[in-house]
Tab-separated table of C-alpha atoms in Angstrom:
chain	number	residue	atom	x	y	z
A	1	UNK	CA	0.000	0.000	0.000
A	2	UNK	CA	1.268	3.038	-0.909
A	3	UNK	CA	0.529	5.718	2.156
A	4	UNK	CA	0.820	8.650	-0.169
A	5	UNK	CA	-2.269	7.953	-1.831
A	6	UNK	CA	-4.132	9.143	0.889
A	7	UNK	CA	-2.599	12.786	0.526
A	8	UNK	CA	-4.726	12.734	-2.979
A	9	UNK	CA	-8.520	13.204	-0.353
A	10	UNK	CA	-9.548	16.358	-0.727
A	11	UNK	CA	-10.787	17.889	2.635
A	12	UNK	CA	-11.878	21.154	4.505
A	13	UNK	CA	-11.065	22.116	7.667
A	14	UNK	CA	-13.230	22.521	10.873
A	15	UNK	CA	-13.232	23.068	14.290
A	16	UNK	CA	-15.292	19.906	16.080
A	17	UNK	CA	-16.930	21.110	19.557
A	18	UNK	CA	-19.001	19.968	22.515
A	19	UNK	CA	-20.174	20.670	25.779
A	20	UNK	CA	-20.692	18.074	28.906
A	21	UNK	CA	-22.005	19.735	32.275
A	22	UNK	CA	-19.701	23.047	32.728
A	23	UNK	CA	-16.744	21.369	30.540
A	24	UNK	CA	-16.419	22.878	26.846
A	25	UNK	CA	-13.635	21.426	24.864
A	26	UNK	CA	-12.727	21.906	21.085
A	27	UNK	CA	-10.602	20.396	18.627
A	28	UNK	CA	-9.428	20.539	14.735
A	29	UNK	CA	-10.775	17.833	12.507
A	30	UNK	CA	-9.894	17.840	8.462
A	31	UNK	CA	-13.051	15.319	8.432
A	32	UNK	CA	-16.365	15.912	7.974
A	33	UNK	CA	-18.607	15.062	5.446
A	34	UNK	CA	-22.491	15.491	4.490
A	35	UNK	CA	-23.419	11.119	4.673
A	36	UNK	CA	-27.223	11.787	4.364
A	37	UNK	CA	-30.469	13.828	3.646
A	38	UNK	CA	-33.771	13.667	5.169
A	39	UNK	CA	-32.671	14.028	8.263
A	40	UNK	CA	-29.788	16.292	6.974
A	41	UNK	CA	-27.030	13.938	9.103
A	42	UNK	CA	-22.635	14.878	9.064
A	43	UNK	CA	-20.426	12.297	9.587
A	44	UNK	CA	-17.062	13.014	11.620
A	45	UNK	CA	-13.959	10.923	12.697
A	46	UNK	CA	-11.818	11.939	15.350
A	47	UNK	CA	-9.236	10.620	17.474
A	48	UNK	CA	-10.787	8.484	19.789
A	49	UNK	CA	-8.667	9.440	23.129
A	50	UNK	CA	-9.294	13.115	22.500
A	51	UNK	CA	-10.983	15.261	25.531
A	52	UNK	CA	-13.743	16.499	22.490
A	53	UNK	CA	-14.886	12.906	21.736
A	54	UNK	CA	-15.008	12.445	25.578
A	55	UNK	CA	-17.270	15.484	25.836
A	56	UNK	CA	-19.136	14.218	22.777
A	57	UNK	CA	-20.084	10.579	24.311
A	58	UNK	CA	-20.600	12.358	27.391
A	59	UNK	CA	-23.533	14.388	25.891
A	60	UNK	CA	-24.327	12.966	22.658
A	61	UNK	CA	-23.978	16.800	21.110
A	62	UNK	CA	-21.328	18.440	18.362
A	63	UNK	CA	-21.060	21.642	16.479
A	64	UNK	CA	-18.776	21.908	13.673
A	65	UNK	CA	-17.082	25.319	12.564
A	66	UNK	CA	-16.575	25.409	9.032
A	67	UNK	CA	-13.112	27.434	9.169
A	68	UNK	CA	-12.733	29.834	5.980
A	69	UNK	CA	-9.469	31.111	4.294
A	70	UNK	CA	-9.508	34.083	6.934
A	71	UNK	CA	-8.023	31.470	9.649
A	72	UNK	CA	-4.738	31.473	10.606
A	73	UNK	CA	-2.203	29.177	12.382
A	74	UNK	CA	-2.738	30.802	15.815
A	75	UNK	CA	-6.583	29.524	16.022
A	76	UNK	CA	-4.849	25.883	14.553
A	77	UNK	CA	-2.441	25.835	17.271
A	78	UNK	CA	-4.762	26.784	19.830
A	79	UNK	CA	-7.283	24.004	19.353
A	80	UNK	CA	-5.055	21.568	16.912
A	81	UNK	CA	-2.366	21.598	19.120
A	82	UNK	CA	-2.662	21.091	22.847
A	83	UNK	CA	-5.449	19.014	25.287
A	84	UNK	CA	-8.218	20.105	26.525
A	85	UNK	CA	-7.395	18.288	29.597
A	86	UNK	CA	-4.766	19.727	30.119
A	87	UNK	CA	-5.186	23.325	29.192
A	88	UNK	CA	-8.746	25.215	28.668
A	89	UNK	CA	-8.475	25.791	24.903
A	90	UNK	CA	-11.019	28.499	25.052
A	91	UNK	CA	-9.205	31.004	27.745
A	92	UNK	CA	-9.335	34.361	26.477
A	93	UNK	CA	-11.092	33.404	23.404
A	94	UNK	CA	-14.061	35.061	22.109
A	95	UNK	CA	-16.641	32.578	20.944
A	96	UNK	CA	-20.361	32.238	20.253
A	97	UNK	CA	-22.733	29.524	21.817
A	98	UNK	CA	-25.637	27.695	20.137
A	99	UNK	CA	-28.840	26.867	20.764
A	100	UNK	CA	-27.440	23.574	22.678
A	101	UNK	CA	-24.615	25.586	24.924
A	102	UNK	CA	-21.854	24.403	22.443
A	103	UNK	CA	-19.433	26.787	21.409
A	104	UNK	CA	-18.593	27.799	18.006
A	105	UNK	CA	-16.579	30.558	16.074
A	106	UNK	CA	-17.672	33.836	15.704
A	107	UNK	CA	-15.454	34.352	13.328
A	108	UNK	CA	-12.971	32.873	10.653
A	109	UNK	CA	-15.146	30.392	10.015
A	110	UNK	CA	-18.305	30.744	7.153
A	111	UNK	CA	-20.497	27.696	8.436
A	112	UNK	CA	-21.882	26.031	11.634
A	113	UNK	CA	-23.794	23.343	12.256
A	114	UNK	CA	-25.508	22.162	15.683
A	115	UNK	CA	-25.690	18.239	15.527
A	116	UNK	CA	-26.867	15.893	17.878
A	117	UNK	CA	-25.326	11.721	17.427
A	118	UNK	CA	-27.567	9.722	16.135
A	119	UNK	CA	-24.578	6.943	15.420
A	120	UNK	CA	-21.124	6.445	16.216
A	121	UNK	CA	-18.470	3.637	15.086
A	122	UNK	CA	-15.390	3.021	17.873
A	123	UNK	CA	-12.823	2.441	15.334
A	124	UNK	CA	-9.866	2.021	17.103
A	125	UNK	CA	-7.845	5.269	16.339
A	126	UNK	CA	-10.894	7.041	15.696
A	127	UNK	CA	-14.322	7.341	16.627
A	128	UNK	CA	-16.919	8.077	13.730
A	129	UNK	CA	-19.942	10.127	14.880
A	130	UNK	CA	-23.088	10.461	12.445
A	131	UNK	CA	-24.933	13.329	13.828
A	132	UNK	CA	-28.608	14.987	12.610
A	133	UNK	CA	-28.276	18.653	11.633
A	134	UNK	CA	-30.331	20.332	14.274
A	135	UNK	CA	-29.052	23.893	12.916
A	136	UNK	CA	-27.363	24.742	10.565
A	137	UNK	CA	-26.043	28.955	9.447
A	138	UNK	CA	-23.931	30.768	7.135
A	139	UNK	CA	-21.332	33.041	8.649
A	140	UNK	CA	-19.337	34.641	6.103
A	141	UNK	CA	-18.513	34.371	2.275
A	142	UNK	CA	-14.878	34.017	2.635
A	143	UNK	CA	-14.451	30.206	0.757
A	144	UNK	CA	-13.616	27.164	3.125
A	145	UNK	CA	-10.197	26.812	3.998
A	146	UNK	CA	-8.904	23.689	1.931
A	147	UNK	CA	-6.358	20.951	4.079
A	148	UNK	CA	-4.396	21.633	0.926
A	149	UNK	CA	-4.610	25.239	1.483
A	150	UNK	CA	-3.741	25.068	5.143
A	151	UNK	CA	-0.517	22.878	4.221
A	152	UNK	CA	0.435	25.347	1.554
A	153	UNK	CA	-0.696	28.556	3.206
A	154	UNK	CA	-1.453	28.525	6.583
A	155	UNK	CA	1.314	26.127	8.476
A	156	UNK	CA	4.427	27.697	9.096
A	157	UNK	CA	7.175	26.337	7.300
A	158	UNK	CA	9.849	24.361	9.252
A	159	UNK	CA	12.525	26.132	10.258
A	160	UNK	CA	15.818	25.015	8.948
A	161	UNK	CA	18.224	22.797	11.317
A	162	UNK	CA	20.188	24.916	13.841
A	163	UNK	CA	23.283	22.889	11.684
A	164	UNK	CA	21.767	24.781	8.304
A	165	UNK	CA	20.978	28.131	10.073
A	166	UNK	CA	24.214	30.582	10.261
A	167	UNK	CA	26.372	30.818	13.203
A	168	UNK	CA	25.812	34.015	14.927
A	169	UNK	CA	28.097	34.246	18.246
A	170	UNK	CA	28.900	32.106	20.920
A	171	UNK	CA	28.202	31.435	24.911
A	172	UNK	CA	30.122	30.596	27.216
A	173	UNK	CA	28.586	27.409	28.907
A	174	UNK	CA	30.064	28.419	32.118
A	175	UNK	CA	29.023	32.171	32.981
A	176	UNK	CA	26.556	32.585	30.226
A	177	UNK	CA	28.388	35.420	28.260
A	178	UNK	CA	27.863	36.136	24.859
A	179	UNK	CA	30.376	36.081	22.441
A	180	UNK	CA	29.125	37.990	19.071
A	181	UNK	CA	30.612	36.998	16.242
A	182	UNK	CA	30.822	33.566	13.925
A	183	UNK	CA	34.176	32.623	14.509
A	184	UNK	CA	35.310	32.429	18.045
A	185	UNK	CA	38.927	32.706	18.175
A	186	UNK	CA	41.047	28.832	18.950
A	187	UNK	CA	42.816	31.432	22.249
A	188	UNK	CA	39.923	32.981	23.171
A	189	UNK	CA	39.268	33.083	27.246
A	190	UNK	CA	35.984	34.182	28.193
A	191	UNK	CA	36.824	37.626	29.906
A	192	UNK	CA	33.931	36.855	32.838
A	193	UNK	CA	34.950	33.691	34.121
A	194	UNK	CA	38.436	33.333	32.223
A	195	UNK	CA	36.996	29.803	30.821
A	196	UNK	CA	38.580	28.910	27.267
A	197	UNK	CA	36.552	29.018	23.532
A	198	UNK	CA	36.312	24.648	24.054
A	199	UNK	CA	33.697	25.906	26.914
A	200	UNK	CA	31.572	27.497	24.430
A	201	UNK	CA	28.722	26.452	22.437
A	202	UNK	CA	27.509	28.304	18.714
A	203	UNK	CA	24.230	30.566	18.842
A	204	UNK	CA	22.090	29.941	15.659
A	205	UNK	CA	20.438	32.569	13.585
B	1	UNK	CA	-31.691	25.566	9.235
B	2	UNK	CA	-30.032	27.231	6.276
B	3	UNK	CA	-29.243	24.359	4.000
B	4	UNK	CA	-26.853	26.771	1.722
B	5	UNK	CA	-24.335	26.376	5.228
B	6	UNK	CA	-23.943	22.598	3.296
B	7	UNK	CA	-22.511	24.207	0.218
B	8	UNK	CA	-19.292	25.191	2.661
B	9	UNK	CA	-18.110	21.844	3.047
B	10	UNK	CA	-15.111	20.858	0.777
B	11	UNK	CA	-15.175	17.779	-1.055
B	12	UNK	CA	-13.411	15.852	-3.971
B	13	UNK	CA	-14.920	13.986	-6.263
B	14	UNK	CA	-14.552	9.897	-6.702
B	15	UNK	CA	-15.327	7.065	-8.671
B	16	UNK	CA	-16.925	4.350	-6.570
B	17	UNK	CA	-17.057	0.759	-8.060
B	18	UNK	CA	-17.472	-2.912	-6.869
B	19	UNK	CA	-17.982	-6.209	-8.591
B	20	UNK	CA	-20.532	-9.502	-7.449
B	21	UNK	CA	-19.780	-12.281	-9.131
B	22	UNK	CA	-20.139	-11.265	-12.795
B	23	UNK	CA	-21.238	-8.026	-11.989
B	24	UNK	CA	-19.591	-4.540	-12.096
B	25	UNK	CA	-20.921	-1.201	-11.623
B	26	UNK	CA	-19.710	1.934	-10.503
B	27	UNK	CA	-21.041	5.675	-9.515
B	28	UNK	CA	-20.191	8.778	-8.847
B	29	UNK	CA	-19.678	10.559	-5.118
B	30	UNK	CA	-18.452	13.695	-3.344
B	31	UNK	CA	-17.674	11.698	0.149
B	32	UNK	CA	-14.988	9.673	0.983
B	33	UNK	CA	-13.207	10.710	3.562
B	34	UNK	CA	-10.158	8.387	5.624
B	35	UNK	CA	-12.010	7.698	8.552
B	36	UNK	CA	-9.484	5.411	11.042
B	37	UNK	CA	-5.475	4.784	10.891
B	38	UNK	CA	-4.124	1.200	11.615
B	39	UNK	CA	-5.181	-0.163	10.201
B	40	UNK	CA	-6.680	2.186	7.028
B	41	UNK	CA	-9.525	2.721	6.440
B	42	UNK	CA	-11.957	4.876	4.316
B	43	UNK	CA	-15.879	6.054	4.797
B	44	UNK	CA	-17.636	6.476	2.101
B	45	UNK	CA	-21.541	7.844	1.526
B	46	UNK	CA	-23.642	6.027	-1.443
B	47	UNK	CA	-27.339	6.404	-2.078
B	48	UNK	CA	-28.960	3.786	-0.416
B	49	UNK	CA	-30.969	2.440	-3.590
B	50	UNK	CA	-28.200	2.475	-6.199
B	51	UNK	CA	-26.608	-0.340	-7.896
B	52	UNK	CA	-23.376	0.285	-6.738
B	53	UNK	CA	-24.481	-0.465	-2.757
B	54	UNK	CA	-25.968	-3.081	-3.431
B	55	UNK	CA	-22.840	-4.856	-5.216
B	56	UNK	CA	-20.905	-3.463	-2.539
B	57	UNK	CA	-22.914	-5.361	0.133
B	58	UNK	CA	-23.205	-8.369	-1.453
B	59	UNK	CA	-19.611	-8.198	-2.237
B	60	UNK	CA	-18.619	-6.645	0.824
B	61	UNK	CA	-15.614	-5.155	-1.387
B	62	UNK	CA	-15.499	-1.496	-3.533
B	63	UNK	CA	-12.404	0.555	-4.670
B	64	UNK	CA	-12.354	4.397	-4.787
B	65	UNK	CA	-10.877	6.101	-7.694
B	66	UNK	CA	-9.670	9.927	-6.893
B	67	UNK	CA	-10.737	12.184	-9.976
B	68	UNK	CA	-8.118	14.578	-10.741
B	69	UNK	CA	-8.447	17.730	-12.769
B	70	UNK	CA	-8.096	16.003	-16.273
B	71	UNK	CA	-11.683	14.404	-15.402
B	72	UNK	CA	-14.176	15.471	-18.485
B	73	UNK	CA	-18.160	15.585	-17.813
B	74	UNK	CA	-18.285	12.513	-20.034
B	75	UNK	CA	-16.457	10.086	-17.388
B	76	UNK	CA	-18.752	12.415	-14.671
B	77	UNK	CA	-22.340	11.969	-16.902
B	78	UNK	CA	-21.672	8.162	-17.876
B	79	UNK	CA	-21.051	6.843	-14.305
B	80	UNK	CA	-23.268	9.625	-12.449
B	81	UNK	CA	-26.340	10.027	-14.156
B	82	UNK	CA	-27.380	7.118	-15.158
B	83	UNK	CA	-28.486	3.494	-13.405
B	84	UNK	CA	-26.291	0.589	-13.806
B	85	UNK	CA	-29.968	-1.587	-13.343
B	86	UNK	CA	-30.358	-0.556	-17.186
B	87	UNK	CA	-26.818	0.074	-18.583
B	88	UNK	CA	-23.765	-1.392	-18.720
B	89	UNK	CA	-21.519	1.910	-17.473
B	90	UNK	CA	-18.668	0.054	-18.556
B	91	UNK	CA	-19.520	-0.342	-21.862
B	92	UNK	CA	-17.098	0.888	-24.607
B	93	UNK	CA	-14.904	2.387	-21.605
B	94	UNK	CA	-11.196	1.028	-20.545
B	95	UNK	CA	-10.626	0.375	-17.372
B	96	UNK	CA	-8.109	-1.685	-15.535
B	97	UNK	CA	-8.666	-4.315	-12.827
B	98	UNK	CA	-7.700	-4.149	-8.782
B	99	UNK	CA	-5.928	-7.410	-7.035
B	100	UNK	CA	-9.808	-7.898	-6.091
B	101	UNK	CA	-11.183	-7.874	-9.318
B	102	UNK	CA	-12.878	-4.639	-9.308
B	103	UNK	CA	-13.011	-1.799	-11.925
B	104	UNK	CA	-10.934	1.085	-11.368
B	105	UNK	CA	-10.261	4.323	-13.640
B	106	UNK	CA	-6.756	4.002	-16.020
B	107	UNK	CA	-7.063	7.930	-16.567
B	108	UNK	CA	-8.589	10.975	-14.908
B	109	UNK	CA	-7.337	9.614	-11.650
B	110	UNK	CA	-4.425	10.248	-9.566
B	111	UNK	CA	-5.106	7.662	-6.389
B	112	UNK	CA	-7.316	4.457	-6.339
B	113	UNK	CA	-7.695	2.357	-3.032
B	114	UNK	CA	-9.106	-1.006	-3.042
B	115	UNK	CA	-10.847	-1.515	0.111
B	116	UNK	CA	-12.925	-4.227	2.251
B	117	UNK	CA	-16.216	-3.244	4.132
B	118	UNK	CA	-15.597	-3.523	7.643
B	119	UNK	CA	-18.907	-1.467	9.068
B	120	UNK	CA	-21.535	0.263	7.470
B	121	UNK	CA	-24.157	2.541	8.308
B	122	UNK	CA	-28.187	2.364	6.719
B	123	UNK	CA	-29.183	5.629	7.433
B	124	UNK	CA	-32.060	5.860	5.549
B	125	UNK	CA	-31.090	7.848	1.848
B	126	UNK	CA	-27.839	6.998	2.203
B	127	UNK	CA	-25.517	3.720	3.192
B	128	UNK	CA	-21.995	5.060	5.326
B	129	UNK	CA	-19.550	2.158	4.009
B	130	UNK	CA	-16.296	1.605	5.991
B	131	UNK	CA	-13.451	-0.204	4.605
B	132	UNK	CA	-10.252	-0.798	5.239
B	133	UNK	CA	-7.466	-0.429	2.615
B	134	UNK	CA	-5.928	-3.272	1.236
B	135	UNK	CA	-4.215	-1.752	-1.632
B	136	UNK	CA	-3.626	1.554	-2.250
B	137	UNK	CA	-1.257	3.334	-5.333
B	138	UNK	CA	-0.918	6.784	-6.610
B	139	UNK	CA	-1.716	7.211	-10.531
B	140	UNK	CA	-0.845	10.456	-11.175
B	141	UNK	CA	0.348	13.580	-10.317
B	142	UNK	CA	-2.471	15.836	-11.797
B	143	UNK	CA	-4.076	17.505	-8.414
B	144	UNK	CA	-7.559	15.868	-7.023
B	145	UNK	CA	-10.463	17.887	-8.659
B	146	UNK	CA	-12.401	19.592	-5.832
B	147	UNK	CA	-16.425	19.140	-5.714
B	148	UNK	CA	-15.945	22.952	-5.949
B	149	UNK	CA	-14.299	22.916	-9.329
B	150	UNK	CA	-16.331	20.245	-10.490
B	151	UNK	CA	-19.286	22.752	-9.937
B	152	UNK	CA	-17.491	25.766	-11.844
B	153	UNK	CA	-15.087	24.138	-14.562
B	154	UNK	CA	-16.376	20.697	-15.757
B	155	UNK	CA	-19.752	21.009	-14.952
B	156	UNK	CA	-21.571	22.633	-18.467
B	157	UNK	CA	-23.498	25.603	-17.591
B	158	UNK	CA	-27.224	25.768	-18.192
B	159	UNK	CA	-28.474	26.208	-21.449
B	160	UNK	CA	-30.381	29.610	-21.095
B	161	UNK	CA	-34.166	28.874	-21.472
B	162	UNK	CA	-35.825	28.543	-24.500
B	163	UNK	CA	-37.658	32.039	-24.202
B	164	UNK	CA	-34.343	32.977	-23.551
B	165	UNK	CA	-32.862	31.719	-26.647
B	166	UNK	CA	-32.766	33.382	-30.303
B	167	UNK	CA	-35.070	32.219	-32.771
B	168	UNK	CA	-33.154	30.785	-35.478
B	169	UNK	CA	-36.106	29.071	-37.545
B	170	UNK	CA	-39.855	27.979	-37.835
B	171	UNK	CA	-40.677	24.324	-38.460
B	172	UNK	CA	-44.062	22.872	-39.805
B	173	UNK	CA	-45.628	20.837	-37.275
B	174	UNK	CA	-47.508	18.981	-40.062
B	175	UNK	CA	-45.210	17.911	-41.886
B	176	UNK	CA	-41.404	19.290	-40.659
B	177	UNK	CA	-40.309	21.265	-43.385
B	178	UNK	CA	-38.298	24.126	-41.792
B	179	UNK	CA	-38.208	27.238	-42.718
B	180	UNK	CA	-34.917	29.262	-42.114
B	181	UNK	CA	-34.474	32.635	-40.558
B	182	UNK	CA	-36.064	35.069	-37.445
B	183	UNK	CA	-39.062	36.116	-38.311
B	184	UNK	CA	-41.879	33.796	-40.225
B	185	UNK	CA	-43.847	36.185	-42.778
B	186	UNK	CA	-47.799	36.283	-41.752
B	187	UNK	CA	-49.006	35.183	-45.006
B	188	UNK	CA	-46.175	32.533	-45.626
B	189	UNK	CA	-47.346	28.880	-46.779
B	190	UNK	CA	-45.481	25.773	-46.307
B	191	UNK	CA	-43.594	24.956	-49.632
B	192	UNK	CA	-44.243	20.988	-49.189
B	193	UNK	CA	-47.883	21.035	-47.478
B	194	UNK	CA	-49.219	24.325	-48.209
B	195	UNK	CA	-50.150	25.045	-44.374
B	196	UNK	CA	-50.201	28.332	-43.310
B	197	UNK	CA	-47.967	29.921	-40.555
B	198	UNK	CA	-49.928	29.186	-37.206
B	199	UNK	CA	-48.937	25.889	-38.065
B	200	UNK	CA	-45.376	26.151	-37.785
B	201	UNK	CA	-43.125	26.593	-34.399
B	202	UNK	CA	-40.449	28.014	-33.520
B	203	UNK	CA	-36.799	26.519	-33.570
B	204	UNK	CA	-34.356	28.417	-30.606
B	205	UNK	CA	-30.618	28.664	-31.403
C-alpha cells in the first residue's frame, strides 16, 4: 500500500466542539462530510482518546465550525495543538454559543452546524460520529479553507536545522556570556569567568 | 436551518465501483473521507438504492478512484447520471482491474484504493460504508479535482431557457419542413404542405 495515496482526499477544515455539564472542549478535525439527507445527518472521525470525543459521548452533542481562508495558524495551534485536559483551549477566546450551549466561532469560520449523534463507530484510532443537523447557518462568504490550502498557506514552514541556520556568536557554557561573532577565536578566554573558547557552544540565527 | 451552510463543506470527487460475481458497476460521489489509521480505512456515503451499494454489500468489497483535474463531464455523466440496473456503465470504456477484481479508472485519476467493508451505516437515503485499505497506489500527479471545481469548470453551464434563446427558424408541425431565418412572414405557406404559418413553431438557437 502506498501511504501517499491518501494525501490525494480532498478535505476542509473545521473546528469539532461539545459541551458536557460546565466542561467545553474543542478540537481541529480535516473530516467531515455530508453522509445523508432527510434528516440532513454529518459524519465526523476523530481521534478516539481526545478530551472532544469524551465530551461528545458524554452528551451525545457536536457543532462543527466550518473554518474559511480568513483562519490562521494561531486559532490551529490553539485548538489543533494542545489538550483540553490539560489546558482550557477556550481562555481568552471570544466565541459564540448555540442553541445547545456548544461553542462555536464567531469568526474565521463561514459555516456552523448544531448536531446531535444519532450513530457512532469506535474504530480504534478514531471514533466516527453520524450526527442529525439540528441547525445549521452561514457566517461569512470568505471560501472554506482547503487541508491543501492550510498545508500550503497557513502552516508555518519548518525552520531550517540549527546545523543549516548561520552561526551568529557564541556562549560561554560556564558564565553565560555572549560572544558575538561567527568565529570564536582557537585562544579565546571568556573575559567573565576566564573559561577557554572549548567551553563554548555556537548561537544559531 | 439554512441548507446553503452545506454548500461550505469541501469535497473531492470519486469514482466508486465494486464487482458480485459477474457483476460490475460503478457511480459517482463527493464523500470519501479516511475515517481510522491502523489499520486504514476509508468512509464512504452512497445512495442507499443504487446499484453500486448493493454490489458493494453483497460483495462486501469497492475501490475508490480519486478524480483529478483532467476528469471530463463525459467520465462524470456516464457513471453519475445514469443506473447501472439498465446500462452497462462500462460499456465501450477502458478500465483496468484491482488485485480484487474490481473496476478502477486508467485515466482521470491520480489515487485508487481497493478496500474491504468492515462497518456500514443504513441511514435511511444513504448507506456510510467503511473499509479498510488493502491496496492503495498513486496514478498520477495531476491535483484531485475539488467538488468545488467540479461545480465551476467541468460542470456545463445551463443552457439559457428557450424564451431565452434566439429564434433561429420555424418548423411545420404537419409535416417538418423548416423554414430558415427570425421572423416567419404572416401570409407565408409551407412549400411541401401548403399550411399556413400558425402551423409552424419556432426553432431556438
Amino acid at each position: 500500500m502506498d501511504r501517499k495515496a491518501l494525501y490525494n482526499l480532498e478535505y476542509g477544515v473545521f473546528l469539532v466542539s461539545s459541551r458536557a455539564g460546565d466542561a467545553i472542549n474543542a478540537c481541529i478535525t480535516n473530516t467531515c462530510i455530508q453522509a445523508a439527507a432527510s434528516p440532513v445527518r454529518l459524519a465526523i472521525s476523530c481521534i478516539s482518546g481526545n478530551y472532544t470525543p469524551e465530551l461528545i459521548r458524554e452528551s451525545g452533542l457536536f457543532t462543527v465550525s466550518v473554518l474559511d481562508t480568513t483562519a490562521d495558524f494561531e486559532l490551529i495551534r490553539r485548538f489543533g495543538m494542545q489538550s483540553g485536559r490539560t489546558v482550557d483551549k477556550f481562555a481568552g477566546f471570544d466565541y459564540a454559543l448555540d442553541a445547545n450551549g456548544l461553542p462555536y466561532l464567531k469568526d474565521k469560520a463561514n459555516a456552523v452546524f448544531s448536531c446531535k449523534v444519532t450513530s457512532a463507530m469506535e474504530l480504534g484510532s478514531h471514533t466516527l460520529f453520524v450526527g442529525e443537523v439540528l441547525d445549521a447557518a452561514v457566517l461569512g462568504s470568505a471560501p472554506s479553507l482547503t487541508y491543501a490550502k492550510y498545508q500550503s498557506d497557513v502552516k508555518p514552514r519548518p525552520r531550517p536545522k540549527a546545523e543549516e541556520r548561520p552561526i551568529i556568536g557564541w556562549k560561554c557554557k560556564i558564565c553565560g556570556y555572549v560572544y558575538e561573532g561567527a568565529v570564536l577565536p582557537a585562544d579565546f578566554l571568556c573575559p567573565l569567568c576566564a573559561h577557554p573558547a572549548e567551553d563554548f557552544e555556537p548561537i544559531y540565527g
